[in-house]
Amino acid sequence: MKIVIIDYGAGNIKSIQFAFKRLGLEAVLSNNPEEIKAADKIIFPGVGEASSAMKMLRKSKLDILIPTLTQPVLGICLGMQLLCKTTEEGNAEGLGIFDVDVKRFNTSVKVPQMGWNTISNLKSDLFKNINDKSYMYLVHSFYAENCKESIATTDYDVVYASALQKDNFYGVQFHPEKSSDAGEQLLKNFIAL
């Protein structure tokens, strides 16, 4: 099983790598298109600001490669948001895989949302053996609107899509690598897809 974590300069890649190591799996960091295309499973992480991250993807031409991938791809946090159409963060165009826009949380709530919150309305094998209302760890100021591609929702001022799926592309707003047993189960499920 070849797992590649896309390394484009905007990821919390070490913690994800360690999470796979705990599962007894080796995940390779790479920005090499051939190595990414040859992977069985791909992790698309992201931490930081959306418009800067998109610039880094364009510079390395990964913005062209990622939408063409046919194996299971898991976007995490900003990685998931970059798979969407647009984001209000830096008014950036995303990769357009998920037909949804990313909005900023209202100032009536503490931003960023930081800490544990529940996921509900679970609708995919990605959530096999994970209970509805399980707690996941989140750190974000922007969210994907609830939409037809939503496979989990979270309530924080608004009910938003905390996970998305379209074809072979999956996205989670939370950090599975920091989400205890439920997060570990989600990574196992992704590997089993």
XYZ file of N, CA and C in Angstrom:
579
model
N 0.861 -1.190 0.000
C 0.000 0.000 0.000
C 0.895 1.237 0.000
N 0.766 2.027 -1.051
C 1.584 3.246 -1.142
C 0.710 4.463 -0.817
N 1.020 5.111 0.321
C 0.282 6.299 0.754
C 1.187 7.502 0.540
N 0.688 8.489 -0.186
C 1.465 9.716 -0.410
C 0.738 10.892 0.223
N 1.473 11.671 1.007
C 0.968 12.934 1.550
C 1.525 14.029 0.649
N 0.641 14.781 0.004
C 1.091 15.840 -0.911
C 1.788 16.933 -0.109
N 3.040 17.184 -0.469
C 3.875 18.152 0.239
C 4.027 19.382 -0.656
N 3.240 20.420 -0.369
C 3.298 21.637 -1.202
C 3.609 22.871 -0.367
N 4.080 22.645 0.858
C 4.508 23.769 1.691
C 3.430 24.364 2.572
N 2.254 23.736 2.649
C 1.173 24.303 3.480
C 0.495 23.225 4.313
N 1.263 22.262 4.781
C 0.614 21.163 5.479
C 1.167 20.883 6.858
N 0.303 20.285 7.681
C 0.699 19.780 8.996
C 1.114 18.327 8.771
N 2.090 18.144 7.890
C 2.359 16.814 7.354
C 2.988 15.852 8.354
N 3.789 16.358 9.274
C 4.459 15.459 10.227
C 3.454 14.735 11.119
N 2.442 15.468 11.628
C 1.475 14.820 12.525
C 0.650 13.764 11.776
N 0.392 14.001 10.490
C -0.351 13.012 9.691
C 0.534 11.787 9.455
N 1.804 12.046 9.146
C 2.755 10.952 8.941
C 2.840 10.071 10.201
N 2.914 10.708 11.379
C 2.979 9.958 12.638
C 1.696 9.162 12.878
N 0.548 9.729 12.508
C -0.727 9.024 12.688
C -0.729 7.713 11.891
N -0.205 7.743 10.664
C -0.129 6.513 9.864
C 0.894 5.542 10.459
N 1.990 6.072 10.972
C 3.015 5.235 11.611
C 2.396 4.466 12.778
N 1.521 5.151 13.562
C 0.837 4.487 14.682
C -0.043 3.333 14.188
N -0.518 3.435 12.940
C -1.331 2.364 12.351
C -0.458 1.308 11.676
N 0.871 1.484 11.768
C 1.793 0.526 11.161
C 1.974 0.733 9.659
N 1.671 1.950 9.176
C 1.773 2.239 7.740
C 2.769 3.365 7.492
N 3.460 3.257 6.383
C 4.434 4.279 5.991
C 3.749 5.230 5.000
N 3.767 6.518 5.303
C 3.230 7.516 4.367
C 4.397 8.382 3.905
N 4.524 8.529 2.597
C 5.642 9.254 1.989
C 5.214 10.683 1.686
N 6.089 11.650 1.975
C 5.834 13.047 1.606
C 6.358 13.255 0.198
N 5.542 13.869 -0.677
C 6.026 14.081 -2.035
C 5.273 15.209 -2.725
N 5.993 15.907 -3.612
C 5.332 16.842 -4.534
C 5.663 16.428 -5.963
N 6.177 15.203 -6.115
C 6.532 14.666 -7.427
C 5.280 14.094 -8.101
N 4.859 14.672 -9.241
C 3.629 14.222 -9.904
C 3.600 12.724 -10.196
N 4.726 12.153 -10.616
C 4.753 10.713 -10.943
C 4.526 9.870 -9.688
N 5.167 10.269 -8.593
C 5.009 9.532 -7.332
C 3.576 9.663 -6.809
N 3.004 10.859 -6.937
C 1.613 11.081 -6.496
C 0.664 10.222 -7.338
N 0.854 10.220 -8.662
C -0.020 9.432 -9.550
C 0.078 7.935 -9.279
N 1.252 7.475 -8.808
C 1.474 6.040 -8.565
C 0.956 5.579 -7.198
N 0.500 6.502 -6.365
C 0.054 6.145 -5.007
C -1.276 5.398 -5.034
N -1.485 4.543 -4.014
C -2.791 3.872 -3.840
C -3.772 4.811 -3.154
N -3.262 5.594 -2.200
C -4.087 6.537 -1.443
C -3.316 7.840 -1.303
N -4.050 8.962 -1.353
C -3.398 10.276 -1.303
C -4.035 11.120 -0.200
N -3.180 11.761 0.586
C -3.631 12.707 1.604
C -3.253 14.103 1.112
N -4.235 15.005 1.131
C -4.026 16.391 0.708
C -4.260 17.275 1.939
N -3.167 17.551 2.703
C -3.323 18.299 3.943
C -3.353 19.801 3.678
N -3.484 20.568 4.728
C -3.406 22.007 4.557
C -3.536 22.735 5.874
N -2.613 23.639 6.104
C -2.674 24.532 7.253
C -2.205 25.873 6.728
N -2.861 26.946 7.146
C -2.429 28.258 6.674
C -3.544 28.979 5.960
N -3.171 29.837 5.033
C -4.113 30.735 4.375
C -4.386 30.251 2.948
N -5.661 30.261 2.546
C -6.088 29.635 1.298
C -5.452 30.225 0.044
N -5.431 31.555 -0.110
C -4.918 32.118 -1.359
C -3.424 31.839 -1.515
N -2.665 31.869 -0.401
C -1.226 31.534 -0.457
C -1.038 30.062 -0.819
N -1.867 29.200 -0.222
C -1.766 27.759 -0.510
C -2.065 27.493 -1.985
N -3.074 28.176 -2.549
C -3.395 27.998 -3.976
C -2.230 28.471 -4.848
N -1.566 29.552 -4.456
C -0.384 30.029 -5.209
C 0.696 28.957 -5.236
N 0.914 28.305 -4.075
C 1.931 27.243 -4.000
C 1.544 26.053 -4.883
N 0.243 25.725 -4.904
C -0.216 24.617 -5.759
C -0.019 24.963 -7.236
N -0.341 26.211 -7.608
C -0.180 26.629 -9.012
C 1.287 26.630 -9.426
N 2.144 27.107 -8.521
C 3.578 27.182 -8.811
C 4.150 25.799 -9.141
N 3.683 24.782 -8.410
C 4.183 23.422 -8.633
C 3.314 22.635 -9.624
N 2.298 23.303 -10.209
C 1.354 22.696 -11.167
C 0.506 21.563 -10.549
N 0.505 21.498 -9.211
C -0.319 20.483 -8.540
C -1.802 20.821 -8.672
N -2.125 22.085 -8.931
C -3.525 22.481 -9.144
C -4.099 21.809 -10.388
N -3.229 21.459 -11.352
C -3.662 20.771 -12.583
C -3.729 19.270 -12.325
N -2.751 18.754 -11.568
C -2.671 17.307 -11.308
C -3.803 16.805 -10.410
N -4.033 17.469 -9.278
C -4.948 16.937 -8.260
C -6.339 16.600 -8.815
N -6.994 17.481 -9.591
C -8.330 17.122 -10.092
C -8.354 15.909 -11.033
N -7.195 15.502 -11.571
C -7.157 14.357 -12.496
C -6.936 13.025 -11.787
N -6.682 13.054 -10.470
C -6.377 11.820 -9.743
C -7.604 10.913 -9.690
N -7.367 9.597 -9.789
C -8.480 8.640 -9.826
C -8.515 7.728 -8.592
N -7.447 7.738 -7.779
C -7.443 6.927 -6.558
C -8.062 7.742 -5.414
N -8.391 7.106 -4.279
C -8.973 7.867 -3.175
C -8.036 8.979 -2.682
N -8.599 10.189 -2.563
C -7.869 11.376 -2.110
C -8.620 11.906 -0.890
N -7.879 12.183 0.198
C -8.492 12.735 1.412
C -7.910 14.113 1.687
N -8.740 15.147 1.524
C -8.348 16.505 1.877
C -8.621 16.733 3.355
N -7.645 17.296 4.064
C -7.802 17.536 5.505
C -7.703 19.032 5.777
N -8.690 19.575 6.518
C -8.728 20.973 6.947
C -8.658 21.912 5.731
N -7.620 22.725 5.617
C -7.500 23.613 4.453
C -7.470 22.802 3.159
N -6.899 21.596 3.222
C -6.895 20.713 2.045
C -8.303 20.472 1.525
N -9.255 20.209 2.444
C -10.656 20.035 2.028
C -11.194 21.326 1.419
N -10.913 22.471 2.065
C -11.443 23.751 1.573
C -10.912 24.082 0.178
N -9.654 23.712 -0.099
C -9.075 23.988 -1.422
C -9.697 23.117 -2.516
N -10.346 22.015 -2.112
C -11.045 21.161 -3.084
C -12.408 21.750 -3.464
N -12.823 22.815 -2.784
C -14.112 23.462 -3.056
C -13.977 24.486 -4.187
N -15.118 25.091 -4.589
C -15.134 26.054 -5.710
C -14.374 27.322 -5.405
N -14.784 27.994 -4.328
C -14.160 29.272 -3.961
C -14.065 29.349 -2.445
N -13.238 30.274 -1.972
C -13.184 30.531 -0.535
C -13.106 32.037 -0.300
N -13.785 32.469 0.741
C -13.732 33.886 1.116
C -12.368 34.248 1.693
N -11.564 33.249 2.057
C -10.236 33.516 2.611
C -9.308 33.937 1.471
N -9.015 35.225 1.405
C -8.188 35.741 0.314
C -8.929 35.759 -1.016
N -10.270 35.606 -0.974
C -11.094 35.543 -2.196
C -10.450 34.671 -3.262
N -10.110 33.435 -2.878
C -9.383 32.528 -3.769
C -10.325 31.588 -4.503
N -9.941 31.260 -5.729
C -10.587 30.174 -6.478
C -10.010 28.882 -5.928
N -10.850 27.881 -5.728
C -10.358 26.572 -5.299
C -10.185 25.659 -6.508
N -10.042 24.367 -6.246
C -9.843 23.389 -7.327
C -11.172 22.969 -7.963
N -12.297 23.332 -7.328
C -13.611 23.109 -7.936
C -14.087 21.674 -7.992
N -13.521 20.801 -7.185
C -13.977 19.404 -7.178
C -15.326 19.306 -6.476
N -15.438 19.944 -5.311
C -16.721 19.997 -4.616
C -17.432 21.279 -5.033
N -18.707 21.143 -5.369
C -19.490 22.277 -5.863
C -20.064 23.076 -4.687
N -19.160 23.697 -3.935
C -19.581 24.415 -2.735
C -18.580 25.528 -2.451
N -19.069 26.588 -1.827
C -18.211 27.716 -1.474
C -17.838 27.649 0.005
N -16.680 28.214 0.321
C -16.183 28.261 1.689
C -16.384 29.687 2.215
N -17.065 29.794 3.343
C -17.430 31.092 3.931
C -16.706 31.307 5.258
N -16.654 32.561 5.687
C -16.068 32.876 6.993
C -17.158 32.792 8.064
N -16.799 32.251 9.235
C -17.749 32.241 10.349
C -18.140 33.671 10.721
N -19.353 33.813 11.175
C -19.876 35.081 11.660
C -19.075 35.538 12.880
N -18.926 36.819 13.046
C -18.173 37.334 14.202
C -18.937 37.188 15.516
N -20.169 36.682 15.458
C -20.928 36.467 16.692
C -20.410 35.253 17.473
N -19.557 34.430 16.855
C -18.960 33.286 17.561
C -17.448 33.473 17.631
N -16.822 32.750 18.558
C -15.367 32.822 18.702
C -14.717 32.206 17.460
N -13.850 32.975 16.814
C -13.172 32.527 15.596
C -11.668 32.644 15.831
N -10.869 31.617 15.526
C -11.293 30.348 14.925
C -12.056 29.463 15.915
N -12.862 28.545 15.334
C -13.406 27.465 16.147
C -12.199 26.583 16.451
N -11.912 26.400 17.718
C -10.723 25.634 18.076
C -11.078 24.677 19.192
N -10.903 23.391 18.935
C -11.193 22.383 19.951
C -12.116 21.306 19.420
N -12.796 20.651 20.343
C -13.618 19.476 20.012
C -15.054 19.882 19.704
N -15.613 19.267 18.671
C -17.024 19.443 18.341
C -17.508 18.135 17.722
N -18.827 17.966 17.675
C -19.373 16.688 17.194
C -19.629 16.724 15.682
N -19.601 15.523 15.094
C -19.983 15.349 13.693
C -21.280 14.534 13.670
N -22.187 14.903 12.780
C -23.499 14.248 12.689
C -23.841 13.968 11.239
N -24.951 13.244 11.027
C -25.452 12.939 9.673
C -24.379 12.244 8.827
N -23.739 11.238 9.428
C -22.636 10.537 8.764
C -23.165 9.647 7.637
N -22.584 9.808 6.433
C -23.144 9.146 5.250
C -22.124 8.477 4.348
N -21.145 7.795 4.844
C -20.148 7.228 3.938
C -19.385 6.130 4.646
N -18.778 5.235 3.859
C -17.905 4.207 4.443
C -16.709 4.828 5.163
N -16.457 6.108 4.891
C -15.390 6.807 5.601
C -15.690 6.839 7.110
N -16.976 6.726 7.477
C -17.391 6.803 8.886
C -17.813 5.447 9.454
N -17.402 4.371 8.806
C -17.726 3.027 9.291
C -17.180 2.868 10.720
N -18.002 2.317 11.604
C -17.629 2.098 13.016
C -17.321 3.391 13.779
N -17.837 4.519 13.292
C -17.737 5.793 14.004
C -19.170 6.219 14.320
N -19.436 6.496 15.587
C -20.798 6.847 15.994
C -21.160 8.270 15.606
N -22.456 8.454 15.278
C -22.987 9.797 15.080
C -22.739 10.577 16.382
N -22.438 11.826 16.276
C -22.132 12.715 17.407
C -20.771 12.405 18.057
N -19.895 11.724 17.314
C -18.515 11.541 17.792
C -17.829 12.893 17.788
N -16.886 13.064 18.696
C -16.136 14.319 18.772
C -14.899 14.255 17.882
N -14.653 15.338 17.151
C -13.451 15.480 16.334
C -12.792 16.819 16.682
N -11.499 16.918 16.416
C -10.741 18.122 16.761
C -10.668 19.068 15.564
N -11.068 20.321 15.774
C -11.141 21.317 14.691
C -10.377 22.584 15.054
N -9.779 23.199 14.035
C -9.176 24.537 14.163
C -9.417 25.226 12.822
N -10.418 26.129 12.764
C -10.681 26.804 11.482
C -11.560 28.029 11.666
N -11.390 28.992 10.745
C -12.180 30.232 10.738
C -13.158 30.266 9.569
N -13.011 29.330 8.642
C -13.837 29.262 7.429
C -14.455 27.875 7.354
N -15.597 27.755 6.691
C -16.306 26.478 6.632
C -16.926 26.291 5.253
N -17.082 25.030 4.863
C -17.798 24.702 3.621
C -19.284 24.657 3.946
N -20.076 25.333 3.125
C -21.523 25.347 3.353
C -22.086 23.930 3.232
N -23.159 23.675 3.981
C -23.820 22.383 3.860
C -24.345 22.253 2.435
N -24.170 21.097 1.811
C -24.499 20.941 0.389
C -24.782 19.479 0.076
N -25.097 19.192 -1.172
C -25.438 17.822 -1.556
C -24.256 16.859 -1.419
N -23.027 17.373 -1.432
C -21.839 16.509 -1.329
C -21.411 16.285 0.126
N -22.185 16.839 1.064
C -21.873 16.710 2.490
C -22.090 15.269 2.952
N -21.089 14.725 3.681
C -21.233 13.377 4.254
C -21.134 13.422 5.786
N -20.993 14.625 6.345
C -21.061 14.843 7.803
C -21.265 16.334 8.025
N -21.965 16.668 9.101
C -22.179 18.086 9.428
C -21.754 18.357 10.867
N -21.456 19.613 11.114
C -21.123 20.100 12.451
C -21.858 21.415 12.645
N -22.266 21.674 13.883
C -22.989 22.901 14.200
C -22.084 23.830 15.004
N -21.781 24.979 14.407
C -21.033 26.025 15.114
C -21.525 27.339 14.523
N -22.495 27.930 15.155
C -23.196 29.112 14.640
C -24.088 28.744 13.448
N -23.565 27.979 12.513
C -24.363 27.441 11.396
C -24.082 25.945 11.311
N -24.981 25.204 10.674
C -24.708 23.793 10.385
C -23.947 23.781 9.068
N -22.723 23.289 9.108
C -21.880 23.295 7.907
C -21.401 21.878 7.580
N -20.827 21.714 6.411
C -20.301 20.419 5.971
C -18.939 20.193 6.610
N -18.869 19.270 7.568
C -17.561 18.964 8.166
C -16.875 17.821 7.431
N -17.577 17.214 6.461
C -16.952 16.242 5.562
C -17.714 16.244 4.238
N -16.969 16.040 3.158
C -17.518 16.067 1.801
C -17.034 14.846 1.026
N -17.839 14.425 0.054
C -17.378 13.368 -0.853
C -17.971 13.561 -2.227
N -17.122 13.385 -3.242
C -17.575 13.319 -4.625
C -16.652 12.352 -5.345
N -17.210 11.275 -5.867
C -16.423 10.243 -6.548
C -15.300 9.753 -5.629
N -14.057 9.855 -6.066
C -12.913 9.362 -5.281
C -12.339 10.422 -4.346
N -12.964 11.592 -4.302
C -12.465 12.690 -3.464
C -13.268 12.789 -2.172
N -12.543 12.828 -1.069
C -13.122 12.975 0.266
C -12.474 14.192 0.904
N -13.202 14.849 1.786
C -12.616 15.968 2.513
C -13.165 15.991 3.922
N -12.304 16.299 4.899
C -12.750 16.456 6.283
C -12.210 17.773 6.817
N -13.079 18.534 7.470
C -12.660 19.819 8.038
C -11.839 19.611 9.308
N -12.155 18.542 10.023
C -11.460 18.256 11.284
C -10.110 17.576 11.007
N -9.326 17.457 12.076
C -8.004 16.818 11.970
C -8.098 15.393 12.504
N -8.217 14.380 11.631
C -8.318 13.004 12.135
C -7.072 12.596 12.931
N -5.911 13.149 12.534
C -4.651 12.785 13.200
C -4.576 13.317 14.633
N -5.518 14.219 15.004
C -5.549 14.772 16.371
C -6.862 14.438 17.064
N -7.650 13.534 16.464
C -9.009 13.273 16.953
C -9.169 11.921 17.641
N -8.142 11.482 18.374
C -8.240 10.304 19.222
C -8.717 9.068 18.449
N -9.520 8.210 19.100
C -9.903 6.929 18.503
C -10.767 7.090 17.253
N -11.695 8.048 17.279
C -12.586 8.244 16.120
C -11.773 8.694 14.895
N -10.793 9.556 15.119
C -9.944 10.015 14.017
C -9.089 8.898 13.462
N -8.580 8.055 14.366
C -7.771 6.902 13.938
C -8.630 5.945 13.111
N -9.874 5.723 13.564
C -10.794 4.850 12.827
C -11.054 5.410 11.431
N -11.207 6.727 11.325
C -11.450 7.349 10.021
C -10.254 7.106 9.084
N -9.037 7.235 9.582
C -7.858 6.962 8.738
C -7.818 5.496 8.309
N -8.168 4.595 9.223
C -8.241 3.164 8.877
C -9.292 2.946 7.781
N -10.447 3.598 7.930
C -11.514 3.468 6.931
C -11.072 3.988 5.571
N -10.354 5.109 5.573
C -9.872 5.678 4.312
C -8.930 4.702 3.625
N -8.035 4.081 4.397
C -7.093 3.112 3.839
C -7.844 1.903 3.270
N -8.970 1.531 3.910
C -9.744 0.359 3.483
C -10.639 0.633 2.271
N -10.826 1.905 1.896
C -11.719 2.231 0.761
C -11.266 1.557 -0.520
